[in-house]
Amino acid sequence: MKRNEFFEELDKLPIENKNKILKDYVFEKEKNEDFDQSNKGKPWTDDELRVILSFAPTKENCLLLARAFKRGYGSIEQIFRWATTDLKTIINSERKDDSFVLQIKKIYKEMGWRA
């Protein structure tokens, strides 16, 4: 498909569909692009977790934070998941004594989040 043909087909779509298709395409390209992950696997500080939990858990914010902290995209997603997971669920799981999960829950509670 030539460039002109692509734009002609794109123009036929409603504006809502165009925005979603283009945003999703750009997001996937950026997510799959290599970026510095030199802090991957290193411990998180309370301040780093506070910054992360001060953002809305959108995929765009996860990517932004992963790049900013030089971490993996999935680690940011996981922080948001653990922060909003019910404490009873964590206690009944294999992660009940995981210091990182407990650190996230502590910051989450300290910040006054409600889930």
XYZ file of N, CA and C in Angstrom:
345
model
N 0.845 -1.174 0.000
C 0.000 0.000 0.000
C 0.889 1.234 0.000
N 0.595 2.120 -0.894
C 1.344 3.363 -0.978
C 0.842 4.334 0.081
N 1.667 5.327 0.330
C 1.353 6.306 1.368
C 0.024 7.014 1.090
N -0.176 7.438 -0.131
C -1.421 8.129 -0.490
C -2.632 7.228 -0.273
N -2.509 5.963 -0.632
C -3.612 5.021 -0.438
C -3.913 4.850 1.050
N -2.854 4.797 1.844
C -3.032 4.666 3.291
C -3.839 5.841 3.844
N -3.447 7.054 3.482
C -4.134 8.234 3.993
C -5.560 8.348 3.460
N -5.789 7.887 2.243
C -7.160 7.880 1.715
C -8.044 6.943 2.532
N -7.523 5.772 2.857
C -8.279 4.813 3.681
C -8.474 5.350 5.095
N -7.462 5.980 5.615
C -7.547 6.554 6.954
C -8.595 7.661 7.005
N -8.676 8.465 5.962
C -9.663 9.555 5.903
C -11.100 9.041 5.891
N -11.304 7.819 5.470
C -12.652 7.245 5.425
C -13.167 6.862 6.815
N -12.263 6.733 7.771
C -12.663 6.326 9.126
C -13.200 7.512 9.920
N -14.118 7.226 10.868
C -14.556 8.309 11.777
C -13.373 8.780 12.621
N -13.422 10.023 13.066
C -12.305 10.634 13.796
C -11.941 9.838 15.048
N -12.927 9.285 15.763
C -12.649 8.518 16.978
C -11.791 7.292 16.663
N -12.103 6.625 15.583
C -11.332 5.445 15.191
C -9.918 5.812 14.774
N -9.777 6.930 14.058
C -8.452 7.372 13.630
C -7.561 7.621 14.835
N -8.092 8.361 15.796
C -7.301 8.679 16.983
C -6.848 7.413 17.694
N -7.760 6.488 17.909
C -7.421 5.255 18.629
C -6.398 4.424 17.855
N -6.620 4.271 16.574
C -5.709 3.466 15.751
C -4.309 4.073 15.759
N -4.226 5.370 15.546
C -2.918 6.021 15.495
C -2.234 6.032 16.858
N -2.980 6.315 17.925
C -2.392 6.295 19.269
C -1.881 4.905 19.621
N -2.691 3.874 19.328
C -2.276 2.505 19.625
C -1.040 2.115 18.829
N -0.994 2.522 17.569
C 0.156 2.207 16.727
C 1.431 2.858 17.270
N 1.336 4.150 17.584
C 2.506 4.878 18.100
C 2.932 4.291 19.441
N 1.966 3.969 20.310
C 2.292 3.392 21.609
C 3.041 2.076 21.442
N 2.545 1.185 20.586
C 3.198 -0.114 20.386
C 4.611 0.057 19.831
N 4.787 0.993 18.917
C 6.127 1.256 18.376
C 7.067 1.733 19.476
N 6.610 2.674 20.309
C 7.449 3.194 21.385
C 7.729 2.122 22.439
N 6.739 1.309 22.741
C 6.907 0.261 23.753
C 7.943 -0.769 23.304
N 7.927 -1.104 22.029
C 8.841 -2.120 21.509
C 10.208 -1.574 21.139
N 10.352 -0.272 21.177
C 11.639 0.356 20.882
C 12.583 0.121 22.067
N 13.820 -0.172 21.776
C 14.791 -0.362 22.852
C 15.052 0.948 23.568
N 15.086 0.874 24.900
C 15.454 2.041 25.696
C 16.254 1.557 26.892
N 16.955 2.472 27.514
C 17.840 2.157 28.636
C 17.046 1.565 29.794
N 17.386 0.336 30.185
C 16.763 -0.321 31.326
C 17.841 -0.714 32.340
N 18.795 0.174 32.520
C 19.949 -0.140 33.363
C 19.607 -0.321 34.839
N 18.456 0.159 35.293
C 18.071 -0.018 36.699
C 17.185 -1.236 36.923
N 16.947 -2.001 35.864
C 16.092 -3.186 35.957
C 16.669 -4.163 36.993
N 15.816 -4.595 37.904
C 16.230 -5.546 38.923
C 16.782 -4.926 40.192
N 17.020 -3.629 40.173
C 17.532 -2.948 41.364
C 16.360 -2.608 42.284
N 16.624 -2.454 43.582
C 15.536 -2.127 44.518
C 14.956 -0.734 44.246
N 13.679 -0.595 44.566
C 12.983 0.679 44.418
C 13.047 1.449 45.729
N 13.160 2.762 45.626
C 13.106 3.587 46.830
C 11.649 3.990 47.075
N 11.361 4.393 48.298
C 10.016 4.866 48.618
C 9.645 6.076 47.771
N 10.596 6.959 47.545
C 10.333 8.164 46.742
C 9.987 7.813 45.297
N 10.678 6.840 44.730
C 10.362 6.408 43.364
C 8.939 5.861 43.301
N 8.566 5.057 44.288
C 7.215 4.497 44.319
C 6.171 5.601 44.504
N 6.485 6.609 45.304
C 5.561 7.741 45.475
C 5.325 8.454 44.142
N 6.393 8.654 43.399
C 6.259 9.314 42.091
C 5.381 8.465 41.177
N 5.643 7.183 41.115
C 4.864 6.299 40.246
C 3.393 6.325 40.641
N 3.122 6.197 41.935
C 1.739 6.145 42.391
C 1.046 7.508 42.361
N 1.782 8.553 42.025
C 1.151 9.859 41.871
C 0.599 10.035 40.452
N 0.917 9.110 39.562
C 0.417 9.135 38.193
C -0.798 8.220 38.065
N -1.621 8.497 37.081
C -2.727 7.594 36.750
C -2.139 6.357 36.067
N -2.706 5.186 36.311
C -2.142 3.957 35.736
C -2.544 3.723 34.273
N -2.185 4.646 33.400
C -2.457 4.475 31.974
C -1.247 3.841 31.301
N -1.468 3.272 30.133
C -0.341 2.635 29.440
C 0.694 3.669 29.008
N 0.235 4.869 28.670
C 1.172 5.929 28.294
C 2.038 6.329 29.484
N 1.422 6.448 30.663
C 2.180 6.791 31.864
C 3.138 5.668 32.261
N 2.708 4.421 32.088
C 3.606 3.291 32.392
C 4.865 3.365 31.529
N 4.685 3.663 30.253
C 5.836 3.774 29.350
C 6.710 4.970 29.720
N 6.092 6.097 30.007
C 6.824 7.295 30.418
C 7.654 7.019 31.675
N 7.048 6.387 32.666
C 7.741 6.093 33.927
C 8.837 5.046 33.746
N 8.579 4.060 32.908
C 9.606 3.038 32.650
C 10.856 3.676 32.051
N 10.665 4.578 31.116
C 11.804 5.270 30.508
C 12.480 6.201 31.503
N 11.684 6.901 32.303
C 12.249 7.859 33.262
C 13.088 7.161 34.326
N 12.615 6.015 34.802
C 13.322 5.297 35.864
C 14.265 4.221 35.333
N 14.352 4.109 34.001
C 15.216 3.112 33.358
C 14.889 1.707 33.856
N 13.591 1.388 33.805
C 13.074 0.096 34.238
C 12.244 -0.497 33.108
N 11.802 -1.722 33.316
C 10.945 -2.363 32.335
C 9.514 -1.861 32.430
N 8.823 -1.870 31.303
C 7.426 -1.440 31.251
C 6.569 -2.279 32.195
N 6.795 -3.580 32.201
C 6.004 -4.493 33.034
C 6.164 -4.235 34.522
N 7.315 -3.755 34.936
C 7.516 -3.506 36.364
C 6.643 -2.346 36.842
N 6.445 -1.360 35.996
C 5.581 -0.236 36.356
C 4.131 -0.712 36.428
N 3.721 -1.502 35.434
C 2.364 -2.068 35.458
C 2.141 -2.870 36.730
N 3.140 -3.657 37.106
C 3.012 -4.519 38.285
C 2.881 -3.699 39.570
N 3.589 -2.590 39.654
C 3.473 -1.727 40.836
C 2.037 -1.236 40.975
N 1.448 -0.788 39.873
C 0.056 -0.346 39.925
C -0.877 -1.497 40.306
N -0.618 -2.693 39.779
C -1.462 -3.849 40.105
C -1.386 -4.186 41.585
N -0.155 -4.255 42.114
C -0.003 -4.599 43.529
C -0.569 -3.509 44.432
N -0.434 -2.263 44.025
C -0.953 -1.166 44.842
C -2.469 -1.270 44.989
N -3.141 -1.717 43.945
C -4.603 -1.765 43.983
C -5.166 -3.135 44.300
N -4.310 -4.123 44.479
C -4.776 -5.456 44.848
C -5.157 -5.447 46.324
N -6.276 -6.066 46.611
C -6.758 -6.149 47.984
C -5.718 -6.842 48.862
N -5.475 -6.291 50.046
C -4.479 -6.835 50.966
C -4.794 -8.283 51.336
N -6.059 -8.624 51.460
C -6.449 -10.008 51.789
C -5.998 -10.973 50.694
N -6.100 -10.530 49.456
C -5.667 -11.357 48.329
C -4.163 -11.592 48.387
N -3.415 -10.549 48.726
C -1.958 -10.677 48.828
C -1.582 -11.601 49.986
N -2.267 -11.449 51.116
C -1.976 -12.277 52.291
C -2.212 -13.753 51.986
N -3.210 -14.038 51.172
C -3.517 -15.424 50.823
C -2.673 -15.946 49.658
N -1.800 -15.130 49.127
C -0.975 -15.559 47.997
C 0.430 -15.921 48.465
N 1.248 -16.342 47.512
C 2.639 -16.692 47.815
C 3.493 -15.456 48.047
N 2.965 -14.284 47.818
C 3.705 -13.038 47.981
C 3.431 -12.349 49.319
N 2.831 -13.046 50.259
C 2.430 -12.403 51.513
C 3.607 -11.856 52.311
N 4.789 -12.432 52.157
C 5.970 -11.958 52.882
C 6.948 -11.211 51.988
N 6.541 -10.893 50.782
C 7.407 -10.210 49.832
C 7.593 -8.760 50.275
N 8.820 -8.369 50.567
C 9.095 -7.026 51.090
C 8.744 -5.937 50.079
N 8.906 -6.223 48.796
C 8.596 -5.227 47.774
C 7.093 -4.960 47.719
N 6.287 -6.011 47.756
C 4.835 -5.845 47.741
C 4.389 -5.084 48.986
N 4.957 -5.425 50.120
C 4.612 -4.725 51.361
C 5.043 -3.260 51.311
N 6.181 -2.983 50.676
C 6.642 -1.601 50.512
C 5.650 -0.817 49.646
N 5.191 -1.418 48.566
C 4.220 -0.761 47.684
C 2.923 -0.491 48.446
N 2.440 -1.479 49.189
C 1.197 -1.311 49.946
C 1.345 -0.205 50.994
N 2.529 -0.106 51.601
C 2.779 0.926 52.610
C 2.678 2.314 51.971
N 3.335 2.500 50.826
C 3.314 3.792 50.131
C 1.898 4.097 49.641
N 1.254 3.101 49.114
C -0.125 3.223 48.618
C -1.048 3.731 49.734
N -0.937 3.120 50.890
C -1.766 3.512 52.034
C -1.383 4.920 52.519
N -0.104 5.194 52.557
C 0.412 6.497 52.996
C -0.102 7.625 52.111
N -0.224 7.349 50.807
C -0.675 8.361 49.862
C -2.192 8.530 49.860
N -2.882 7.644 50.551
C -4.338 7.775 50.656
C -5.098 7.307 49.433
N -4.516 6.410 48.657
C -5.195 5.857 47.489
C -6.422 5.077 47.925
N -7.410 5.039 47.083
C -8.590 4.204 47.321
C -8.811 3.363 46.068
N -9.046 2.079 46.295
C -9.283 1.197 45.146
C -10.566 0.442 45.333
